[in-house]
CSV table of C-alpha atoms in Angstrom, one decimal:
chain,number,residue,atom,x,y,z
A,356,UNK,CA,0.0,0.0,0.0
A,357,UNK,CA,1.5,3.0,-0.9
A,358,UNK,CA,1.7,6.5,1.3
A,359,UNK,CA,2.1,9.9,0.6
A,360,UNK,CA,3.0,10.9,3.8
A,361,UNK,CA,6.3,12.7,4.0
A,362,UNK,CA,8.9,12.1,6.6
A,363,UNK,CA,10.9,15.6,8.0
A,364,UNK,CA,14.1,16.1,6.7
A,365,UNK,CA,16.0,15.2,10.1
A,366,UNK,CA,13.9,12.2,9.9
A,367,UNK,CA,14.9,11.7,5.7
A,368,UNK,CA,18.3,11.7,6.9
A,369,UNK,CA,18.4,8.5,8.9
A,370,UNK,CA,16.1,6.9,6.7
A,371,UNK,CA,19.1,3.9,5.8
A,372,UNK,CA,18.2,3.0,9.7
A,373,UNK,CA,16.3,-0.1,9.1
A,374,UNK,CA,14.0,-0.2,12.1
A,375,UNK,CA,13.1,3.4,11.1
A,376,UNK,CA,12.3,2.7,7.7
A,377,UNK,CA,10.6,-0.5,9.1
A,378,UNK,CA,8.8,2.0,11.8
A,379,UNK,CA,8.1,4.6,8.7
A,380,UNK,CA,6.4,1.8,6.5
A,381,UNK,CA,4.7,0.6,9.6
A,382,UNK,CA,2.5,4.1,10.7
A,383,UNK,CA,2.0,5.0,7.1
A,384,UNK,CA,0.1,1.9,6.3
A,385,UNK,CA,-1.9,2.3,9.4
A,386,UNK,CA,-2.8,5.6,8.8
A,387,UNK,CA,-3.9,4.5,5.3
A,388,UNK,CA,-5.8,2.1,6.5
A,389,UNK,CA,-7.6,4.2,9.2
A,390,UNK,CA,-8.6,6.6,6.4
A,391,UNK,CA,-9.8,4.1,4.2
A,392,UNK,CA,-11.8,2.7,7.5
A,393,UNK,CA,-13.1,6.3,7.9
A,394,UNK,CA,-14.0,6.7,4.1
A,395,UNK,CA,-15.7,3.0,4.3
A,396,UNK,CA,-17.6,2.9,7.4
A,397,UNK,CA,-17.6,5.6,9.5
A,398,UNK,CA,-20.5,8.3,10.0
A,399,UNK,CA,-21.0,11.0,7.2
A,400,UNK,CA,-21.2,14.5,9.0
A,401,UNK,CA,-21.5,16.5,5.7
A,402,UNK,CA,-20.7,16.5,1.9
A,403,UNK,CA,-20.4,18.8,-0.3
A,404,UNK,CA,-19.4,20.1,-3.7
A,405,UNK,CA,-15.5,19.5,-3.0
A,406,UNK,CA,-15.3,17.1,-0.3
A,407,UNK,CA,-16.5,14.7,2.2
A,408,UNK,CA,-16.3,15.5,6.7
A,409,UNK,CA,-16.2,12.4,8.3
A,410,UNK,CA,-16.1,11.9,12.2
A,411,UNK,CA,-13.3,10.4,13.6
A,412,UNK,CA,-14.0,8.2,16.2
A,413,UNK,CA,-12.6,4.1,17.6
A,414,UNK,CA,-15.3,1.5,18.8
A,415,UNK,CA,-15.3,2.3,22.3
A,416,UNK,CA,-15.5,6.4,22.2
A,417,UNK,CA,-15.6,8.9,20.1
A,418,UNK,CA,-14.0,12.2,20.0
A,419,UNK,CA,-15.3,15.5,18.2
A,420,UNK,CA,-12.6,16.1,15.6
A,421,UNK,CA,-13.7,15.8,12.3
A,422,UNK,CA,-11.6,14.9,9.0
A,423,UNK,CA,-12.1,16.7,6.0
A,424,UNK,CA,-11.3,14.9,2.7
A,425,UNK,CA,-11.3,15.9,-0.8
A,426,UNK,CA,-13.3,14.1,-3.3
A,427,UNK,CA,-10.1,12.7,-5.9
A,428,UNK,CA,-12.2,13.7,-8.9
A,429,UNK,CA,-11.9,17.2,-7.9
A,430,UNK,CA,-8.6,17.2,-7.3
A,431,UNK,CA,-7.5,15.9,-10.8
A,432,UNK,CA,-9.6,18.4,-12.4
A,433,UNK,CA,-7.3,20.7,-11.4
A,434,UNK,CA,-4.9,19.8,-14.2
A,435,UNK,CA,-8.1,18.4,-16.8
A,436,UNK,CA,-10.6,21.1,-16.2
A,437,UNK,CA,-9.2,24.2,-14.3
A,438,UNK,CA,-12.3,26.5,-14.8
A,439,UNK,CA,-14.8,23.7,-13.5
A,440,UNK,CA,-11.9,23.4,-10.7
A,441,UNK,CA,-12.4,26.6,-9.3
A,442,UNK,CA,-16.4,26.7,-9.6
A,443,UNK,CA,-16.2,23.9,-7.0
A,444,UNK,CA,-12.7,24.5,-5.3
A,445,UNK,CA,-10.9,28.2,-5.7
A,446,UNK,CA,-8.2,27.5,-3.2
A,447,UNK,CA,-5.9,24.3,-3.3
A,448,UNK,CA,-6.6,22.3,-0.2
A,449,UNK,CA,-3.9,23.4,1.2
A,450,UNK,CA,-4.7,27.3,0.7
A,451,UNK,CA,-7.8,26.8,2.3
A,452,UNK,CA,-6.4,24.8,5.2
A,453,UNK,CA,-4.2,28.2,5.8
A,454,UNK,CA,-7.1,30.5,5.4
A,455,UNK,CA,-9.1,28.7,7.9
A,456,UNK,CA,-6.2,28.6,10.0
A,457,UNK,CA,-5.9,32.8,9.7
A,458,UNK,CA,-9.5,33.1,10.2
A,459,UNK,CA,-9.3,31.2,13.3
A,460,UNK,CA,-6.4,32.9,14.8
A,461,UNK,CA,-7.8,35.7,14.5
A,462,UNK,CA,-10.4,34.7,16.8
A,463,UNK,CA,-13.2,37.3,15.7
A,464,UNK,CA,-14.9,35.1,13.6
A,465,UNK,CA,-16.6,31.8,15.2
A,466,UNK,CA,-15.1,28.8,12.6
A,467,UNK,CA,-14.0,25.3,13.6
A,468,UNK,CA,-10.3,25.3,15.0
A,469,UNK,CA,-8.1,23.5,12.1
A,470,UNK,CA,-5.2,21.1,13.5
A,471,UNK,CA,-3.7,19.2,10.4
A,472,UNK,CA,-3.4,18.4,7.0
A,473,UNK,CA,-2.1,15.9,4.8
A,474,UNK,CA,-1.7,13.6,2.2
A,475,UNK,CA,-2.5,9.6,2.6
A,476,UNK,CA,-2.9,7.1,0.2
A,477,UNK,CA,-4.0,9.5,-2.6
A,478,UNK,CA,-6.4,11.3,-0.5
A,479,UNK,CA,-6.0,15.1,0.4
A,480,UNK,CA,-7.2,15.6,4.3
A,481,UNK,CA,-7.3,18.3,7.2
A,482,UNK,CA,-8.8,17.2,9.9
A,483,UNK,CA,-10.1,19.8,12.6
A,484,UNK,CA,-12.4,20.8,15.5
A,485,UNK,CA,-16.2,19.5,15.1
A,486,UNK,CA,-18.4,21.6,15.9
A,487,UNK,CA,-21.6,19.6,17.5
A,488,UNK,CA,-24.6,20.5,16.6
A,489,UNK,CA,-27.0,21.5,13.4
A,490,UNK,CA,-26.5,23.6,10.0
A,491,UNK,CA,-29.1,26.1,9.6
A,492,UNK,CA,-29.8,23.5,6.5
A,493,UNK,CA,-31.0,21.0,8.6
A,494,UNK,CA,-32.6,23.3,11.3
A,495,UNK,CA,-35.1,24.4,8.4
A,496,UNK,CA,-35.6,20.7,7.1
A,497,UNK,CA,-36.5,19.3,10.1
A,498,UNK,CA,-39.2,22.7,11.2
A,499,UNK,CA,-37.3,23.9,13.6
A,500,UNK,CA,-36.8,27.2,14.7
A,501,UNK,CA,-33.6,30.1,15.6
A,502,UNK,CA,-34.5,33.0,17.7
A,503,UNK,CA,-33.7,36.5,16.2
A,504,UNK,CA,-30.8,36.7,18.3
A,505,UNK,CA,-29.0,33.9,16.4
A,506,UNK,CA,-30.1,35.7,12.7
A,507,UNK,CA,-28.0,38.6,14.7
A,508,UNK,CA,-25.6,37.0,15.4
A,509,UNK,CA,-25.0,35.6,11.7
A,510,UNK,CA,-25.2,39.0,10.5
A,511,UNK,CA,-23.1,39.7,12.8
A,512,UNK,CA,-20.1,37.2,12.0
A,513,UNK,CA,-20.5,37.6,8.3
A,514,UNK,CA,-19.8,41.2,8.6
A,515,UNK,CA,-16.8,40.4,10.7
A,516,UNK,CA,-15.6,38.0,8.1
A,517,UNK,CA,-15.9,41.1,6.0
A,518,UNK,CA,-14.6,43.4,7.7
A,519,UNK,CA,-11.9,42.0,10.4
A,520,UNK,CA,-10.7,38.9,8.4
A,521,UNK,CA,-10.6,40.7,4.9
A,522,UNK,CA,-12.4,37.5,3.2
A,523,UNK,CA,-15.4,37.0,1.3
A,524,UNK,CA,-17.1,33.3,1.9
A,525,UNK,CA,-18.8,33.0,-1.5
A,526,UNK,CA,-20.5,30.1,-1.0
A,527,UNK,CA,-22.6,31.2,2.0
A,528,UNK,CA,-25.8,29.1,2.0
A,529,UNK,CA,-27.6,27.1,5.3
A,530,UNK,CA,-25.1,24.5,5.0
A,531,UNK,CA,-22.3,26.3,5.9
A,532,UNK,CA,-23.5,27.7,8.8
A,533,UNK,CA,-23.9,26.2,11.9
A,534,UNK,CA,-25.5,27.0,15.3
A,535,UNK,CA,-23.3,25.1,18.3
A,536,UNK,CA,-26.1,23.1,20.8
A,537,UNK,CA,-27.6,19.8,22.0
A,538,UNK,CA,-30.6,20.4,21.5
A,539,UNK,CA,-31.9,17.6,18.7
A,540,UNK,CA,-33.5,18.8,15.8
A,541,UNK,CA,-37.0,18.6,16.4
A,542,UNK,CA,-40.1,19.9,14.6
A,543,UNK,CA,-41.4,23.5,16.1
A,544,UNK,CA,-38.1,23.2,18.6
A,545,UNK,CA,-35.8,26.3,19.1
A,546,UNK,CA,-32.4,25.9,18.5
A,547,UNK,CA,-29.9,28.2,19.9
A,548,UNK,CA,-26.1,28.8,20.5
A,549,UNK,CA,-23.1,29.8,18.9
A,550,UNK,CA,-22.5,30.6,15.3
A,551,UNK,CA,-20.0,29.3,13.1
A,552,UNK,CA,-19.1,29.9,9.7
A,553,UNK,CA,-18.1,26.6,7.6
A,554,UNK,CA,-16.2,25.7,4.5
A,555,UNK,CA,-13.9,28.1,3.0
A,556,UNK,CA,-13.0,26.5,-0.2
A,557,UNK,CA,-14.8,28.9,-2.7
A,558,UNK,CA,-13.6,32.0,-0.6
A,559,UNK,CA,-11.0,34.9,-1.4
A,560,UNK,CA,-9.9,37.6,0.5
A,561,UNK,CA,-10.7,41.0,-0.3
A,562,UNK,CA,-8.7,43.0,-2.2
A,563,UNK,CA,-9.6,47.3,-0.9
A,564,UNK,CA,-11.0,48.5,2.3
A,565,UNK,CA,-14.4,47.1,2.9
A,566,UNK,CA,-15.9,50.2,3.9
A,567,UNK,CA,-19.5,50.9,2.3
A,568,UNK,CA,-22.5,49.8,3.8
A,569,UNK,CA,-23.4,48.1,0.0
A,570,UNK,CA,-20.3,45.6,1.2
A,571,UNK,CA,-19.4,46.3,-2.7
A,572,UNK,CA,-15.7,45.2,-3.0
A,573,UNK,CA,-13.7,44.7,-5.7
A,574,UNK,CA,-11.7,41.2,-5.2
A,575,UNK,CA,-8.8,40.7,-7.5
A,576,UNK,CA,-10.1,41.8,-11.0
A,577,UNK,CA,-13.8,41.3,-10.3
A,578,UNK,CA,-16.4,43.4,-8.2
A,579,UNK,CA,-18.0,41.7,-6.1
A,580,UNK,CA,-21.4,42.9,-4.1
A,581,UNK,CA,-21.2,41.4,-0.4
A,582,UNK,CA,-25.0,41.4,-0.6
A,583,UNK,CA,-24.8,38.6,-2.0
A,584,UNK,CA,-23.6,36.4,0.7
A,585,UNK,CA,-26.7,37.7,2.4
A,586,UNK,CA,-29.4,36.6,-0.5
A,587,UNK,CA,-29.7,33.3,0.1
A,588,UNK,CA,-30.4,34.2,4.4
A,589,UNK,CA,-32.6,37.3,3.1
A,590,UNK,CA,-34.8,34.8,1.2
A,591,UNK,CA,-35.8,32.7,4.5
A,592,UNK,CA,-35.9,35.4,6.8
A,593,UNK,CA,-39.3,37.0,6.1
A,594,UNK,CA,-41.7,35.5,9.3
A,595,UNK,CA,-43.8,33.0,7.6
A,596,UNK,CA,-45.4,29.8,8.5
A,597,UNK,CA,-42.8,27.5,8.2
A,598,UNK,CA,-39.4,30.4,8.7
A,599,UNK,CA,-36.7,29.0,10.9
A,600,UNK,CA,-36.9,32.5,12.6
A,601,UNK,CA,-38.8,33.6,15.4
A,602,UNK,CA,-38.6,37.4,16.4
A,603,UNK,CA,-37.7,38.5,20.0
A,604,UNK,CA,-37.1,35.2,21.7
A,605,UNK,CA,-33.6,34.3,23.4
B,1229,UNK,CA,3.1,15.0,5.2
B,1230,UNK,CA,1.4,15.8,8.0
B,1231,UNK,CA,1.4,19.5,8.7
B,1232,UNK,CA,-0.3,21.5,12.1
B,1233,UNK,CA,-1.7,24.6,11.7
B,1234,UNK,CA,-0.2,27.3,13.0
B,1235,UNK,CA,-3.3,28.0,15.5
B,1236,UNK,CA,-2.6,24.7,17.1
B,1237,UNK,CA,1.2,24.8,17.4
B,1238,UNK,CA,0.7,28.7,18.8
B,1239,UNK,CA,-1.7,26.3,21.6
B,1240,UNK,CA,0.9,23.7,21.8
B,1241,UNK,CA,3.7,26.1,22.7
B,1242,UNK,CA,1.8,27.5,26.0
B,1243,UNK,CA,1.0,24.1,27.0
B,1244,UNK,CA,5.0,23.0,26.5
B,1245,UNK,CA,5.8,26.8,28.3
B,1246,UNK,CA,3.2,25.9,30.9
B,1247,UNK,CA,5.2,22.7,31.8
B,1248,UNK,CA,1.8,20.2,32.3
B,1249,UNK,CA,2.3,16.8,30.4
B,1250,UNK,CA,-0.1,14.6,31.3
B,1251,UNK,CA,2.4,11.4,30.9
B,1252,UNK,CA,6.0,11.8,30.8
B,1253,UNK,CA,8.9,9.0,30.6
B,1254,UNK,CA,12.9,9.2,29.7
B,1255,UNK,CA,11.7,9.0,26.2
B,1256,UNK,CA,9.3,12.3,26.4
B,1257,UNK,CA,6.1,13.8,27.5
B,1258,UNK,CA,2.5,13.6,26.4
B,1259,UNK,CA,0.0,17.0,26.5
B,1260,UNK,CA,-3.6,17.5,26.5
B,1261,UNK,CA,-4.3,20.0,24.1
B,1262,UNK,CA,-8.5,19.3,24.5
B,1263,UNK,CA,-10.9,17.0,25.0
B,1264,UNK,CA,-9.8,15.4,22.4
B,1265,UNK,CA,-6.5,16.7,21.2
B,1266,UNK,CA,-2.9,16.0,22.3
B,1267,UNK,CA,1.0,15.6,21.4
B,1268,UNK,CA,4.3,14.4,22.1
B,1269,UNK,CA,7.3,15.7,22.2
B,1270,UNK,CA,10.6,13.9,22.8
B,1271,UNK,CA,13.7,13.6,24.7
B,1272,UNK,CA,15.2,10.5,22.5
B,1273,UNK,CA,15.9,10.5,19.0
B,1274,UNK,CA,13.2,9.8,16.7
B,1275,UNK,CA,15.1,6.7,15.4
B,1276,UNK,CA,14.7,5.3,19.1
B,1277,UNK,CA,11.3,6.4,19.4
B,1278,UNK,CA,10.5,3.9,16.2
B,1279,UNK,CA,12.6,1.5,17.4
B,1280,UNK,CA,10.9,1.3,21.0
B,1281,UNK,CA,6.9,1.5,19.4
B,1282,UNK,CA,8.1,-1.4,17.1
B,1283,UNK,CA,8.3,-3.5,20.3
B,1284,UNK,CA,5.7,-2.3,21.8
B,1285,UNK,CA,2.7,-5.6,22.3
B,1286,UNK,CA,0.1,-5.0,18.9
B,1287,UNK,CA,-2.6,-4.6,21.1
B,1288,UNK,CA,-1.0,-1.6,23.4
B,1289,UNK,CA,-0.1,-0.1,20.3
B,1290,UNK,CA,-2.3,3.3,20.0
B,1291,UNK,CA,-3.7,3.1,15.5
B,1292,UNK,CA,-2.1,4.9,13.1
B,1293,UNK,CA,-5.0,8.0,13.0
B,1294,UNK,CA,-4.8,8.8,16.4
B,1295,UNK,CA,-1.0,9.5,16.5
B,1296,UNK,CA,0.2,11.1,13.6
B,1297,UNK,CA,4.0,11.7,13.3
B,1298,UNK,CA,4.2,15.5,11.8
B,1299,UNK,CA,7.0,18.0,11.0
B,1300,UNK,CA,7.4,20.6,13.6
B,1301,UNK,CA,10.6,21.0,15.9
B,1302,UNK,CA,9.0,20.9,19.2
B,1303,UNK,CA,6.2,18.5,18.7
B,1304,UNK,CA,7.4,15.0,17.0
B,1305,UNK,CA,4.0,13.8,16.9
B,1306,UNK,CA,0.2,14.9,17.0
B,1307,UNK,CA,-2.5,12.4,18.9
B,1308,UNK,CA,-6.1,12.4,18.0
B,1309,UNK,CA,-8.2,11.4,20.6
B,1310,UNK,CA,-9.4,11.4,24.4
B,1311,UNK,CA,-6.3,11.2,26.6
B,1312,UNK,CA,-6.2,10.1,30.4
B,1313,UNK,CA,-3.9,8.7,32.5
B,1314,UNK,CA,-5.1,6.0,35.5
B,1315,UNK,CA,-2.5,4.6,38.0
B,1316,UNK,CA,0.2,5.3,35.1
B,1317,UNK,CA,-1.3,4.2,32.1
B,1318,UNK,CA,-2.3,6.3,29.3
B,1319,UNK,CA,-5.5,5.7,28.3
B,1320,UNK,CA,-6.6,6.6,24.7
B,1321,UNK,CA,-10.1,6.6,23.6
B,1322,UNK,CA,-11.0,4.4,26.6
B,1323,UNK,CA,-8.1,1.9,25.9
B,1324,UNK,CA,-4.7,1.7,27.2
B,1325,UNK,CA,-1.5,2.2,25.4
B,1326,UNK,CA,1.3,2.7,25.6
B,1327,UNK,CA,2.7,5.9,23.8
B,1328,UNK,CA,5.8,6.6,25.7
């Protein structure tokens, strides 16, 4: 089985060492075959466009880290079909691994903590912090409902994004957002808790200073109106039967 | 290759500077970085590190996703999973091992 995984250079350097190399083959095919375990059997958190989450977790416990893994299709098309590439994937994985991680430092704008990335067996991962609870997808599948603070609140941290972080999401729909809670998704429930932004891989950092309230921008050689990360939220928010918001409750 | 990001080595370098391992032996020390993160750095060369896990018994042997050997100077490898220690044994994911 072959890896991908990439020893350091102090490491590289003592490679002749038999038991290392022995110890090097060893963890590699492990680590393969976890993934492949993970890929096989393990539960589905979400999928989208550009990749797979899968939860990482042994027989006797599980532990809320999630691993992120590009589909392999979309990773050749970067060299067949570059333009179709970046519809589904503007970053490389590895470019959107560091962008999460900058967001994140930054600590203004609520987005699962990212820990590692790598290569195995042909498959592109980064594993990272998972978040527990429901998208705002899901919350409006299964009837449920978010108090007006939360819709606040994602105003709130999408104009940060803008604004502190210097990055434009672009792919800002109901699932990739995600309220933080216990609470199971029930019919008529309220869901509440903290808000997090998911899944940077179509985002771009803003070129200019984001200052008009139209959140027009221009971002590299294209304007781009930051109204329109709000259309799809603006479309659900009106208070009808059936609206996942509710005004004035906590 | 197996890289951190730089949000968790910034976390991992307070929690070396704070001087806490959960587990430590000649051959290194063991951190918590959260419920279910944590690393290892090490006082023996990494050659000696393989060649100790090698003999370690298959089933006290931790699996290959939940310590991941990465490229960082401080930290020599990063473990996925719940960590504790009872009575001197490290415990991860509800299943003892031995790491170090």
């Amino acid at each position: 089985m072959k890896s991908e995984i990439r020893p350091s250079r102090s490491l590289e350097k003592s490679v002749q060492i038999t038991e290392y190399s022995e110890y090097l083959e060893t963890i590699n095919h492990e680590i393969a075959i976890e993934v492949e375990r993970i890929i096989a059997e393990e539960e589905l958190l979400g999928e989208g466009r550009a990749a797979k989450v899968f939860e990482v977790s042994v027989p006797s416990s599980s532990c809320p880290v999630c691993i992120k893994i590009w589909r392999p299709e979309i990773l050749l098309m970067a060299q067949t079909d570059p333009l179709e590439y970046h519809k589904r994937q503007f970053h490389k994985p590895i470019e959107e691994f560091d962008l999460q991680d900058e967001i994140y430092s930054r600590r203004s704008v609520a987005t699962p903590k990212p820990i590692a990335f790598g290569h195995i067996e042909g498959h592109v991962f980064m594993a990272m912090e998972q978040i527990k609870g429901h998208t705002l997808q899901e919350i409006i599948k299964a009837g449920a409902k978010i108090p007006s603070t939360v819709w606040d609140s994602i105003q709130l941290e999408i104009i940060k994004l803008h604004r502190e972080c210097g990055v434009v999401h672009r792919d800002l729909h109901g699932g990739n957002i995600m309220i933080e809670t216990d609470e199971p998704l029930v019919e008529g429930v309220i869901i509440s808790g903290r808000v997090f932004i998911i899944d940077f891989g179509l985002s771009c950092h803003v070129v200019g200073d984001p200052t008009r309230e139209d959140y027009e921008l221009t971002i590299g050689n294209n304007s781009v109106r930051y109204t329109n990360d709000f259309s799809y939220l603006d479309e659900i928010k009106p208070m009808k039967p059936g609206s996942p918001f509710i005004k004035g409750t906590r | 290759m197996i890289k951190l990001s730089k949000s968790t080595i910034v976390d991992a370098k307070q929690a070396i500077a704070n001087g806490a391992p959960v587990f430590s032996t000649e051959r290194g020390s063991l951190y918590r970085l959260s419920d279910s993160t944590g690393f290892i750095t090490l006082r023996i060369p990494q050659t000696e590190y393989a060649q100790f896990t090698l003999a370690v018994e298959e089933d006290k042997k931790p699996k290959g996703i939940e310590v991941l050997l990465i490229e960082n100077q401080d930290i020599k490898f990063f473990v996925f999973g719940k960590i504790e220690v009872e009575k001197g044994v490290v415990i991860l994911n509800n299943r003892p091992v031995v790491i170090l």
